Amino acid sequence: MQQLDFYGGLVAAFAAAGWQIIFHWLPQFIPVLSQKENKTLAWWLAAMAAIRNTLTKSQVATAFLVGLLLGRPLEGLAVGAVIELMFLGVFVVGASIPPQPYLATIMTTVFVIRAGLQTADALALVMPVAILSQTLMMAALSWNHLPLGIAKRRAEEGDFRGVDIQNTAWQVTSFSIAVNLVPAFIGGFVGVPAVQAAVQWLQTNAGWVLEGMGFLAGVLPALGFALLLYQMGTRLIGYLFLGIVAAIYLKPDPLALALAGVGLALVHMLATRREEGAPTTAVSEAPARPARELKLTDEDILAMYWRHWNLFQVASWEVLGGLGFAQTMVPVIRRFYKTKEEISAALKRHMVFYNTNPWLGAIIPGVLASMEEERANGQPVDEAAIQGVKVAMMGPFAGVGDSLFWATYIPIILAITASWAQSGNTALMWLAPITVLVVLGLSNLLIPYYFMRFGYRRGLSALQDLQQRNLLAELSTAATVVGQFVVGGLVVKLVNLQVRWAPSFFGTSPIQLQKILDSIMPSLLPLLIFFFAYWLLRRGKSAIFVMVVLMIICLVGAYPIPLPLFNNASILGKPIEPEQAKTSLLLLRQLFIG
Amino acid sequence: MAIVLVRIDDRLIHGQITTAWIADVGATRIVICSDEVANDPLQRTIVNITAPPRMPTEILTTEQTVQVAKSGVWDRERVFVLCKYPSDVLPLVRAGLDIKEINVGNVGGMTQHKGGPGKQIFKSIAVTEEDVQIFRELLQAGVKLEVRVVPRDHRVDLATLLEKV
């Protein structure tokens, strides 16, 4: 047994949640305790939340940062890319929580770099850690009933500051520390020597297992892409086949593939536009609002915006994002309500069940802020109307937001950058995490902000605007076309499986099976594996089941088969030398002729 | 084929529907069957804005759903019927539509908004007295009630959850 790895544990803990505590969590207490807002600080908090969200979504960026902390960023990238492609189609939808790759990425990167392993050696650990994360997250949703109970009592007292403090205070203690920081530290501290010992044992006793894991790293992207296809549905599957053919015969770079996808989407939109469809006229200006005495300021909107990032940080089974939503509305309540009864009623009505897609759904607190403003100015808007709008919007807007942003837009960015991370070209490898942080980070920062402002400025008219422009349906269709095309192309580029076995019969030259497969069609095996994974998912099998099946295929393919024709070679492994072929022929003769 | 799935989900067409259920049952048409939604202009507008592109989506009252289902126009379609509340399913079963199994998704999240949450019997299900009555009647009518949030979850039998109430 080697030394316990204190430094590895420390780095893992810092990457998992330590930085958030310093840069994101502690500064939140300034506005929350003083109840005074500052624009610069609000943008800072939103930016930190955007980075947090980008890291939890992008394994390439996370693994790169861990690698950077350990002084070997490119090795981190290699780990991140493999895990990224495994989990491409995996994200939280509503209260359904899948295995979470974030902690697994951090742990695996630390193991690979600190214990000196190959990426593939640590692959077997990814899924168990992801399932551990999932379990801890679910447990967090249970124990968050405690802060919810406290916050409910604060709401009863009409204490908006208390509600504000609760949601900010508990997000790190209940979630980041318990779910990410502690397991990461223990994992790094104890795990590194344990993993090292296990891999050494395998190397000496069962090298084929490690070899099989190496093959698995090349096959797993098929699972990620199959999950994505499953979520996008097969309505536009023609574009998937176009992407496959384009990638096989044109060999484009991933970015070119995405651009071609965008071009196809534009053509598709033009070709399918109904003549009497979306009106081409600009939407008329909103009717002039009656002058309002009481108005929200820009600071108030920003104050709502940074709080909106805490929506699901203290989620509980009972109300999911309800507590976070109440915190989001604190600046509005603070501005418009003065008596204890009013404040208490407002806090309570915003603390009930809430769940939506946090990007597109940011429009909802915007619209509600506008309605609360009308109400404060004595217009006939009652509580029931405000509740009704919120309840009616949150489910359906999650439907569009999840399929458009979670299942299409973000995975496309992740898949392209993961392929850069695997390209072996140093410049592209550095570009991968930087691109993720810039593109996904800015999307995180600006898209929800845009929707929140749009919702506030237009109020309920925002719905008419969206209906007239047919905007969401157009965006969803376009994104799906790009998604299908890019998935088709990247399956060909990134899924890697070759048969290296070359049997030789009676002393003839060995038959290169892979050459025969290539002459039928290049990339035939990767495509078969991809469609096989998709077929299993459609049969209702879980992602974990599919992963185990792929693992078994790779391990069987790597197993040295003790038969003459194989001569201790395996199906996927090293080809047989002609010399060995002769030996196997002699063996055969002895077997049959004696 | 007609109706391929009946699901109770008070969040209507949300993420679990668009990224999992539609593909899983191979639906060609979505019918939102709920008296409340059908009679509320705001909810109708929102469903129209957010309905999945190129997927025919209708909002019908329970009475209209029964009529259309019996008229046979859905026979060549794969219809996914989405009810908002347990009370939206009961008229369909009472009218004798061919419903053998009902998928129970998200129930009770919205009753909080109507004053008073129900009793939580599963992570995504909270029921009121009235809901329990309805579920019991459905079970007596020989309908299977299965709880599955997304298609790849384990099936949980609602009858066993109700026994604890």
Short mmCIF file of C-alpha atoms in Angstrom, two decimals, chain A residues 93-96 227 230-231 235-236 317-319 352-353 355 387 389-400 402-403 463 466-467 472-473 476-477 538 540-542, chain B residues 11-16 18-20 23-28 42-43 45-51 53-56 84 109-110 112-113 117 120 123 149-153:
data_model
loop_
_atom_site.label_atom_id
_atom_site.label_comp_id
_atom_site.label_asym_id
_atom_site.label_seq_id
_atom_site.Cartn_x
_atom_site.Cartn_y
_atom_site.Cartn_z
CA VAL A 93 -34.98 16.39 -16.28
CA GLY A 94 -37.45 17.43 -13.63
CA ALA A 95 -37.16 15.29 -10.54
CA SER A 96 -35.56 12.47 -12.51
CA LEU A 227 -28.79 8.66 -25.84
CA TYR A 230 -33.08 8.78 -28.36
CA GLN A 231 -33.92 12.19 -26.93
CA ARG A 235 -38.49 12.59 -36.94
CA LEU A 236 -35.53 14.20 -38.70
CA TRP A 317 -38.67 16.65 -3.15
CA GLU A 318 -41.58 18.61 -1.75
CA VAL A 319 -41.22 21.86 -3.72
CA VAL A 352 -44.69 26.43 -3.43
CA PHE A 353 -43.67 23.75 -5.96
CA ASN A 355 -39.69 23.38 -11.53
CA GLN A 387 -50.09 32.01 -9.42
CA VAL A 389 -49.49 32.34 -14.90
CA LYS A 390 -46.56 30.79 -13.05
CA VAL A 391 -48.14 27.34 -12.87
CA ALA A 392 -49.29 27.41 -16.47
CA MET A 393 -45.88 28.47 -17.79
CA MET A 394 -43.42 26.35 -15.87
CA GLY A 395 -44.17 22.88 -17.24
CA PRO A 396 -44.52 23.64 -20.94
CA PHE A 397 -41.57 26.05 -20.97
CA ALA A 398 -39.47 23.30 -19.41
CA GLY A 399 -40.53 21.04 -22.29
CA VAL A 400 -39.12 23.39 -24.90
CA ASP A 402 -35.00 20.96 -21.98
CA SER A 403 -35.27 19.62 -25.52
CA LEU A 463 -46.56 35.21 -24.60
CA LEU A 466 -43.64 34.28 -28.77
CA GLN A 467 -46.83 33.04 -30.38
CA LEU A 472 -39.63 28.43 -30.00
CA ALA A 473 -40.88 25.92 -32.56
CA SER A 476 -36.34 23.65 -31.75
CA THR A 477 -36.60 22.38 -35.32
CA ARG A 538 -35.39 1.95 -27.43
CA GLY A 540 -36.24 0.35 -22.59
CA LYS A 541 -32.80 -0.66 -21.32
CA SER A 542 -30.98 1.83 -19.09
CA ARG B 11 -46.88 19.76 -15.69
CA LEU B 12 -48.30 18.90 -19.15
CA ILE B 13 -45.71 18.78 -21.97
CA HIS B 14 -42.54 19.31 -19.95
CA GLY B 15 -38.99 18.02 -20.31
CA GLN B 16 -39.70 14.40 -19.38
CA THR B 18 -40.32 15.96 -24.88
CA THR B 19 -37.01 14.20 -24.25
CA ALA B 20 -38.28 10.74 -23.33
CA ALA B 23 -39.97 8.97 -28.56
CA ASP B 24 -40.53 5.99 -26.29
CA VAL B 25 -44.16 5.40 -27.31
CA GLY B 26 -43.64 6.60 -30.89
CA ALA B 27 -46.53 9.04 -30.58
CA THR B 28 -47.90 10.67 -33.73
CA LEU B 42 -53.92 31.41 -20.93
CA GLN B 43 -53.06 27.72 -20.66
CA THR B 45 -51.90 29.91 -25.48
CA ILE B 46 -48.93 28.53 -23.55
CA VAL B 47 -49.47 25.01 -24.86
CA ASN B 48 -49.68 26.39 -28.41
CA ILE B 49 -46.40 28.28 -27.98
CA THR B 50 -44.52 25.37 -26.48
CA ALA B 51 -45.94 22.32 -28.29
CA PRO B 53 -42.74 21.27 -33.55
CA ARG B 54 -44.39 19.07 -36.23
CA MET B 55 -46.28 17.12 -33.59
CA PRO B 56 -50.06 17.60 -33.88
CA LYS B 84 -53.56 17.13 -16.00
CA GLY B 109 -47.17 19.53 -7.33
CA MET B 110 -49.85 21.94 -8.47
CA GLN B 112 -49.92 23.30 -3.51
CA HIS B 113 -50.78 26.25 -5.67
CA PRO B 117 -50.62 20.23 -0.73
CA GLN B 120 -46.72 12.80 -0.37
CA LYS B 123 -41.17 11.51 -4.66
CA VAL B 149 -41.36 9.28 -14.10
CA VAL B 150 -39.34 8.51 -17.25
CA PRO B 151 -39.53 5.37 -19.42
CA ARG B 152 -36.32 3.82 -18.13
CA ASP B 153 -37.27 4.07 -14.47
#
